[in-house]
Coordinates of C-alpha atoms in Angstrom, one line a residue:
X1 CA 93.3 77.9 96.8
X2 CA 93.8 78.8 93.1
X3 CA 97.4 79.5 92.5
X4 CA 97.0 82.8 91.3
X5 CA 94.4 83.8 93.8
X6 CA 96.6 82.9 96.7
X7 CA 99.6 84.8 94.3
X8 CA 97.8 87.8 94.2
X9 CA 96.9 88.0 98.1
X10 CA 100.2 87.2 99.0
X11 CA 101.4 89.8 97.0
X12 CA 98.8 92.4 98.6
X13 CA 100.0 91.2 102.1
X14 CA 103.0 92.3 101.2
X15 CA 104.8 89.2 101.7
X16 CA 108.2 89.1 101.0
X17 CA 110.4 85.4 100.4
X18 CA 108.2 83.9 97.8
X19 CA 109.4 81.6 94.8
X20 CA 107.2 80.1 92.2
X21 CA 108.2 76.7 90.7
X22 CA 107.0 75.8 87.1
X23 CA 107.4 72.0 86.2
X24 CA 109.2 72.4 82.6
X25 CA 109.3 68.6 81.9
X26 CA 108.7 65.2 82.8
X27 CA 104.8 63.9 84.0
X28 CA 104.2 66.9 85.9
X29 CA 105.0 69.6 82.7
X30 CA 102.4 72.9 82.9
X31 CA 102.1 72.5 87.0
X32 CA 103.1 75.1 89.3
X33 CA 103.2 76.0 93.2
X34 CA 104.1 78.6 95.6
X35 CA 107.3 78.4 97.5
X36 CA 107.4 80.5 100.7
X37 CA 110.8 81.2 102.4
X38 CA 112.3 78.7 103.7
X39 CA 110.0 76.0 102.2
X40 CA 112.0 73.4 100.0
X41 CA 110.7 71.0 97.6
X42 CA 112.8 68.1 95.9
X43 CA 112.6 66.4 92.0
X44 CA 113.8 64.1 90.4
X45 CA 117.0 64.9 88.6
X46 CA 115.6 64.3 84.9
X47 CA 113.5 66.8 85.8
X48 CA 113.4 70.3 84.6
X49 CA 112.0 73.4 87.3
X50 CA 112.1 77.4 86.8
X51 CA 112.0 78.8 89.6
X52 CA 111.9 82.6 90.1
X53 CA 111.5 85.0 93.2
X54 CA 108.2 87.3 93.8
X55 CA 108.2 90.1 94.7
X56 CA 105.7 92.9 94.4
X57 CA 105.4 95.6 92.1
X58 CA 108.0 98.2 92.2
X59 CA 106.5 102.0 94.3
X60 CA 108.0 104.9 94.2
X61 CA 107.0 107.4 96.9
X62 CA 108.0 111.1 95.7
X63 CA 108.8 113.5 98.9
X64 CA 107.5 117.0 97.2
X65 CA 105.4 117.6 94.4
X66 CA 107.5 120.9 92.7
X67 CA 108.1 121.1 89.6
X68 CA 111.0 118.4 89.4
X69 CA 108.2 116.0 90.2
X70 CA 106.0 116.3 87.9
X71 CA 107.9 114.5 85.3
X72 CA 109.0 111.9 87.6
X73 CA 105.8 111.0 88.2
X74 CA 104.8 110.9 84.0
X75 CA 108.2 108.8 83.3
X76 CA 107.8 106.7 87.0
X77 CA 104.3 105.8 85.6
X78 CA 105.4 105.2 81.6
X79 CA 107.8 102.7 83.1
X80 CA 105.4 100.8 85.5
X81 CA 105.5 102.2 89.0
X82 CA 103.2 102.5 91.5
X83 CA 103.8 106.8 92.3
X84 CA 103.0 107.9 95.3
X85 CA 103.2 111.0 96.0
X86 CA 103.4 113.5 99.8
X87 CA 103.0 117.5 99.5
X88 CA 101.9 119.4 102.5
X89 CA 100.4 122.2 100.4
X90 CA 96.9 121.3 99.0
X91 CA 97.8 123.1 95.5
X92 CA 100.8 121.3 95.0
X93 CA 98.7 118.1 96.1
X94 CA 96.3 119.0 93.4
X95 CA 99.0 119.3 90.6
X96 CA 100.6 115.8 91.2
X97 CA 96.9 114.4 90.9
X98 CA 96.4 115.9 87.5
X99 CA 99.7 114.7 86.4
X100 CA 98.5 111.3 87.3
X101 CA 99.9 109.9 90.2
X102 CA 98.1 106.5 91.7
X103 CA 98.0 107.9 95.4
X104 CA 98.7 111.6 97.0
X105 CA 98.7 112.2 100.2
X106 CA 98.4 115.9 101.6
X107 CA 99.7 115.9 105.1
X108 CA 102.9 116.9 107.1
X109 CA 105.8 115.0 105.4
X110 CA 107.0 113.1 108.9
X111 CA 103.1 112.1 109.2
X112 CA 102.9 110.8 105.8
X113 CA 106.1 108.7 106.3
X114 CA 105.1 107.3 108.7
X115 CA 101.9 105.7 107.3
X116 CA 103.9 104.2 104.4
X117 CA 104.6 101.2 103.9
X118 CA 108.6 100.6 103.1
X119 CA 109.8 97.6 101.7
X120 CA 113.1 96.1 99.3
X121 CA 110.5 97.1 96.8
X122 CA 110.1 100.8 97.5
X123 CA 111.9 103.4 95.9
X124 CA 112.2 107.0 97.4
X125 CA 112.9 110.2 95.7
X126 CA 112.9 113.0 97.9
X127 CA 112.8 116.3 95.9
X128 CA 111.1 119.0 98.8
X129 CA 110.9 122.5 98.3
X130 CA 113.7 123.1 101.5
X131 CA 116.3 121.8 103.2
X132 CA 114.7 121.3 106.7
X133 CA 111.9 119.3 104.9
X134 CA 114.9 117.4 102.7
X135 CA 116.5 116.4 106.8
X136 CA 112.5 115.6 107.9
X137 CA 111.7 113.1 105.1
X138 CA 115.2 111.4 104.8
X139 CA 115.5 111.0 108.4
X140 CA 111.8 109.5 109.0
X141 CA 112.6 107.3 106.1
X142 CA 116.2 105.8 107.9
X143 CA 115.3 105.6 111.0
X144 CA 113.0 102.7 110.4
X145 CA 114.0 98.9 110.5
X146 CA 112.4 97.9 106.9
X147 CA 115.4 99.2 103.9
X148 CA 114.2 100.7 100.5
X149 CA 115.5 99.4 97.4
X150 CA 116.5 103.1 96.7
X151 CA 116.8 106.6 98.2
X152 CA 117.8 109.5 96.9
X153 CA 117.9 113.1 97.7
X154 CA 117.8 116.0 95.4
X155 CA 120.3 119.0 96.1
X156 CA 123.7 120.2 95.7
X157 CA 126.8 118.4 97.2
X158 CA 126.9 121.1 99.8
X159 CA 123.5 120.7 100.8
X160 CA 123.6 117.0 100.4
X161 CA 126.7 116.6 102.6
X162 CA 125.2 118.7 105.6
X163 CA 121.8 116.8 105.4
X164 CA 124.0 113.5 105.7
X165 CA 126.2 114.8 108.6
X166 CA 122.7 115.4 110.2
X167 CA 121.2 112.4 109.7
X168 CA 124.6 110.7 111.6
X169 CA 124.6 113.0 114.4
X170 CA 120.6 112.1 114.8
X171 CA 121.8 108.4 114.8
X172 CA 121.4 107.2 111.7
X173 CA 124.5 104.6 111.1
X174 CA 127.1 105.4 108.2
X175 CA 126.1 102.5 106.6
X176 CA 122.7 103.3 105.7
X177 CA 123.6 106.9 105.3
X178 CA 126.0 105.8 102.9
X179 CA 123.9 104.2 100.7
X180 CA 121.8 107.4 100.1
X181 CA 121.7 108.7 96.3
X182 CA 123.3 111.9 96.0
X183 CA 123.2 114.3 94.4
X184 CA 120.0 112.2 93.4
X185 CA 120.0 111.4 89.5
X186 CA 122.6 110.1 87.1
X187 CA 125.7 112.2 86.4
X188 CA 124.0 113.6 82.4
X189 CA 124.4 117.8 83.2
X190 CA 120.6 117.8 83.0
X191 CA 119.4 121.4 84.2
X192 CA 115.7 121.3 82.9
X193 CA 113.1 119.1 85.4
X194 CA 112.3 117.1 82.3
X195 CA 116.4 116.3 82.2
X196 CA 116.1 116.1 85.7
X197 CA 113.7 113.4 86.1
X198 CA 115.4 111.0 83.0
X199 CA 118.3 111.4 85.1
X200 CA 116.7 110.2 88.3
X201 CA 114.5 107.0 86.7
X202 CA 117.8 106.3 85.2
X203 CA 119.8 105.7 88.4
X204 CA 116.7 104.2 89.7
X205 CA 116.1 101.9 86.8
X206 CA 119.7 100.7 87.0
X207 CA 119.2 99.8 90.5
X208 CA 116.2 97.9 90.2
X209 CA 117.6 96.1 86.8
X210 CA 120.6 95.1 89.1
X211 CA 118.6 93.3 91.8
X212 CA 118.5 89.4 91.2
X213 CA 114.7 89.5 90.8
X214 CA 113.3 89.7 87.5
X215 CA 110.6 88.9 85.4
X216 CA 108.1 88.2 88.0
X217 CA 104.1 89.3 88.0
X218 CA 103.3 92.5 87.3
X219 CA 100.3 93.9 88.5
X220 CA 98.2 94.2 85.0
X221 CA 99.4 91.3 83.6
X222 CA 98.1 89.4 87.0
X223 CA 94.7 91.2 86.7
X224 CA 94.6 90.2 83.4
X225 CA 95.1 86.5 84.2
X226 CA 92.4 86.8 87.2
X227 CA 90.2 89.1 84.7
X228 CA 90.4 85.9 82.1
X229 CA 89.4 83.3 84.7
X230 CA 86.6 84.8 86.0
X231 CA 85.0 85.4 82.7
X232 CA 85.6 81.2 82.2
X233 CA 87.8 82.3 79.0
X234 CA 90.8 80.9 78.4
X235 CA 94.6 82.4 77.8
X236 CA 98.1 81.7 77.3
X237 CA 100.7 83.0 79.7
X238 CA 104.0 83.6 77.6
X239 CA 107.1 83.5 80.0
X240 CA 111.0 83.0 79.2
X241 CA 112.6 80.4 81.0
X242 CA 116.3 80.5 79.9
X243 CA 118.1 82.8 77.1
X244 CA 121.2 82.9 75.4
X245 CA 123.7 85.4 73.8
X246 CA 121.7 88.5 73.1
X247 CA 118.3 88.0 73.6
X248 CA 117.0 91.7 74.5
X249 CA 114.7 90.7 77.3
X250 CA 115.8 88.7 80.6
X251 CA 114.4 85.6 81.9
X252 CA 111.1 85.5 83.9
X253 CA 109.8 87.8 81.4
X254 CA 106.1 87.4 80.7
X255 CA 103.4 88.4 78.3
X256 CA 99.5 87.0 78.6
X257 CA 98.0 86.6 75.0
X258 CA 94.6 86.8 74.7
X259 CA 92.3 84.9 72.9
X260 CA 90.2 88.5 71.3
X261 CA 93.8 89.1 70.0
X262 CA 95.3 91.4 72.3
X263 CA 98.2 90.6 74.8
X264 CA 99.5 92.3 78.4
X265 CA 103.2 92.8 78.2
X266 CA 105.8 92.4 75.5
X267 CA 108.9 89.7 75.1
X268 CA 111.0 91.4 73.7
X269 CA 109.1 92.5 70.3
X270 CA 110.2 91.9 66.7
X271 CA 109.9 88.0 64.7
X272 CA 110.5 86.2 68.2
X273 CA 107.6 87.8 69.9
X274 CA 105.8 87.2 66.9
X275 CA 106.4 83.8 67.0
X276 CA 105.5 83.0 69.8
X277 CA 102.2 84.9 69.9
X278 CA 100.9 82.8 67.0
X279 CA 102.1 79.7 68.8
X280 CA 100.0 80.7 71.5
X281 CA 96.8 81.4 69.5
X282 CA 97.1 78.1 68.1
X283 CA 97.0 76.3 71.7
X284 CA 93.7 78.6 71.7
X285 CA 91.9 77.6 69.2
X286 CA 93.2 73.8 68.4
X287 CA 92.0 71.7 71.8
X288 CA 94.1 68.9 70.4
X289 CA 97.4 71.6 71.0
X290 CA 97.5 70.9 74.9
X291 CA 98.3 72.8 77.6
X292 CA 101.8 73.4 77.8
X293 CA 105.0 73.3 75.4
X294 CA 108.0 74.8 75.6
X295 CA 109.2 76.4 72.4
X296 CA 112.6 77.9 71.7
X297 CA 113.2 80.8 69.4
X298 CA 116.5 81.0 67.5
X299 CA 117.4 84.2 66.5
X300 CA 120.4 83.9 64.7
X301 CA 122.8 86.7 63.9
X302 CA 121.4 85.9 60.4
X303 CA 117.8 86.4 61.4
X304 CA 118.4 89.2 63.5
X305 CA 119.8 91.5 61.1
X306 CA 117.4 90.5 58.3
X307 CA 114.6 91.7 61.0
X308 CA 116.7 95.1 61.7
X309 CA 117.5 93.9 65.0
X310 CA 120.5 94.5 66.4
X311 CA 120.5 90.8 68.6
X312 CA 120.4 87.8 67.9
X313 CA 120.5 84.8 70.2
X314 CA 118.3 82.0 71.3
X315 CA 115.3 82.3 74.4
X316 CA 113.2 79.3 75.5
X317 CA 109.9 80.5 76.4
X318 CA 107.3 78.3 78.4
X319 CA 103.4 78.3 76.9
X320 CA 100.9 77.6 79.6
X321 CA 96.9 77.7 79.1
X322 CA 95.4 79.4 81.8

């Protein structure tokens, strides 16, 4: 199977423990495979592999749709989540549709909760209108065996500390318990919901920017490579394979450039990006270009602060012609 048709089902299966390996260098330069948990696969020495971990793109499932919500679900969306959203009252429902939400589901909280799929890449903001649906939600999401990548509970510390005794006289360990965000949000004295919600992608961007996984595939870039191949046009897929000093974005980052001009996702911006989109639109038009290179991009503290930047340092970014 094509490499990124098999990527993209195995991402919509939900399954978890994948690696993909990209030959950097040697005979094999430009090829790369799948590597499911627990598979291993050996090289030479001399040779050069990135390897990075899959996983899918992030969710967020909001518990409520008050207020608070609806500008988690414009900021959860401006930063690339998939927001779902459960409200038991239909007008409510409606509100966190127009705001733009991919999914909402009008049904009893427990109910909804239990038809959801949690994973290490699910992140959970409960913000209900009560207490008794605060206990309902948290408990139906720690009582089952999968673990979120984050949960947090709106409320005062009052409110949150009785909801947490609760939850360990229901049977819920202290470990898990423990690991609950709250008072949900970072610690900025926001009182408006708009304040509210920076304060809660915050804490929840920190976590996810703390978990080893990076870079990765994100959805629209993936449809875009998929999009590309079906047509039988060609593209280049942009992706950082080591950095150093300040370089602002991590490795496994990824942009696709297009051959109408346009690109899916961003490097970093400023002279580097630039450079290397118009080293990838020369592999698209020049045949005699190849493939694959692997270009590096020194950004010198000289460079840097002649482009208004405020980093320098050096990223190697691998080309491949999709």
């Amino acid at each position: 199977m094509d490499f990124y048709k098999e990527l993209q089902l195995n991402l919509e299966n939900g399954i978890q423990g994948m690696e993909t390996a990209l030959i950097l260098t040697g005979k094999m330069a430009g090829e790369k495979m799948l590597v499911r948990d627990g598979e291993t696969l050996s090289f030479p020495k001399e040779v050069r592999v990135f390897r990075e971990r899959v996983s899918c793109s992030p969710k967020m499932i909001i518990c409520g749709g008050g207020h608070v919500s609806m500008p988690v679900i414009a900021i959860g969306k401006m930063v690339g989540f998939q927001v779902t959203v459960l409200e038991d009252r239909p007008k409510f429902a409606d509100c966190a549709r127009k705001e733009g939400a991919d999914r909402v589901i009008c049904a009893p909280y427990e109910k909804a909760l239990a038809e959801e799929k949690l994973d290490e890449d699910t992140y959970v903001v409960i913000v209900t209108r009560g207490h008794r649906y605060d206990s309902a939600c948290l408990y139906s999401v720690l009582d089952r065996k999968e673990e979120c990548a984050y949960v947090g509970m709106m409320g005062s510390r009052r409110r949150t500390a009785i909801v947490k005794e609760q939850m360990i006289q229901m049977g819920i360990s202290q470990e898990k318990v423990g690991k609950v965000c709250t008072p949900i949000g970072l610690a900025i004295g926001a009182e408006t919901p708009e304040e509210i919600a920076v304060s809660i992608l915050g804490e929840i961007i920190e976590v996810k920017n703390k978990k080893q996984s990076k870079g990765g595939y994100p959805e629209e870039l993936l449809d875009g490579i998929l999009e590309t191949r079906e047509k039988g046009e060609e593209a280049v897929l942009a992706t950082i394979v080591s950095r150093k000093g300040s370089a602002p974005r991590s490795v496994g980052t990824k942009m696709l450039i297009l051959k109408d001009g346009r690109q899916i996702g961003t490097i970093g911006g400023g002279c580097a990006e630039s450079e290397i989109l118009q080293k990838g639109r020369q592999m698209l038009s020049d045949e005699k270009d190849g493939a694959f290179r692997l270009v590096q991009v020194d950004m010198t503290a000289d460079q840097a602060e002649e482009e208004g930047m405020v980093c320098g340092g050096t990223i190697e970014v691998a080309l491949e012609k999709i």
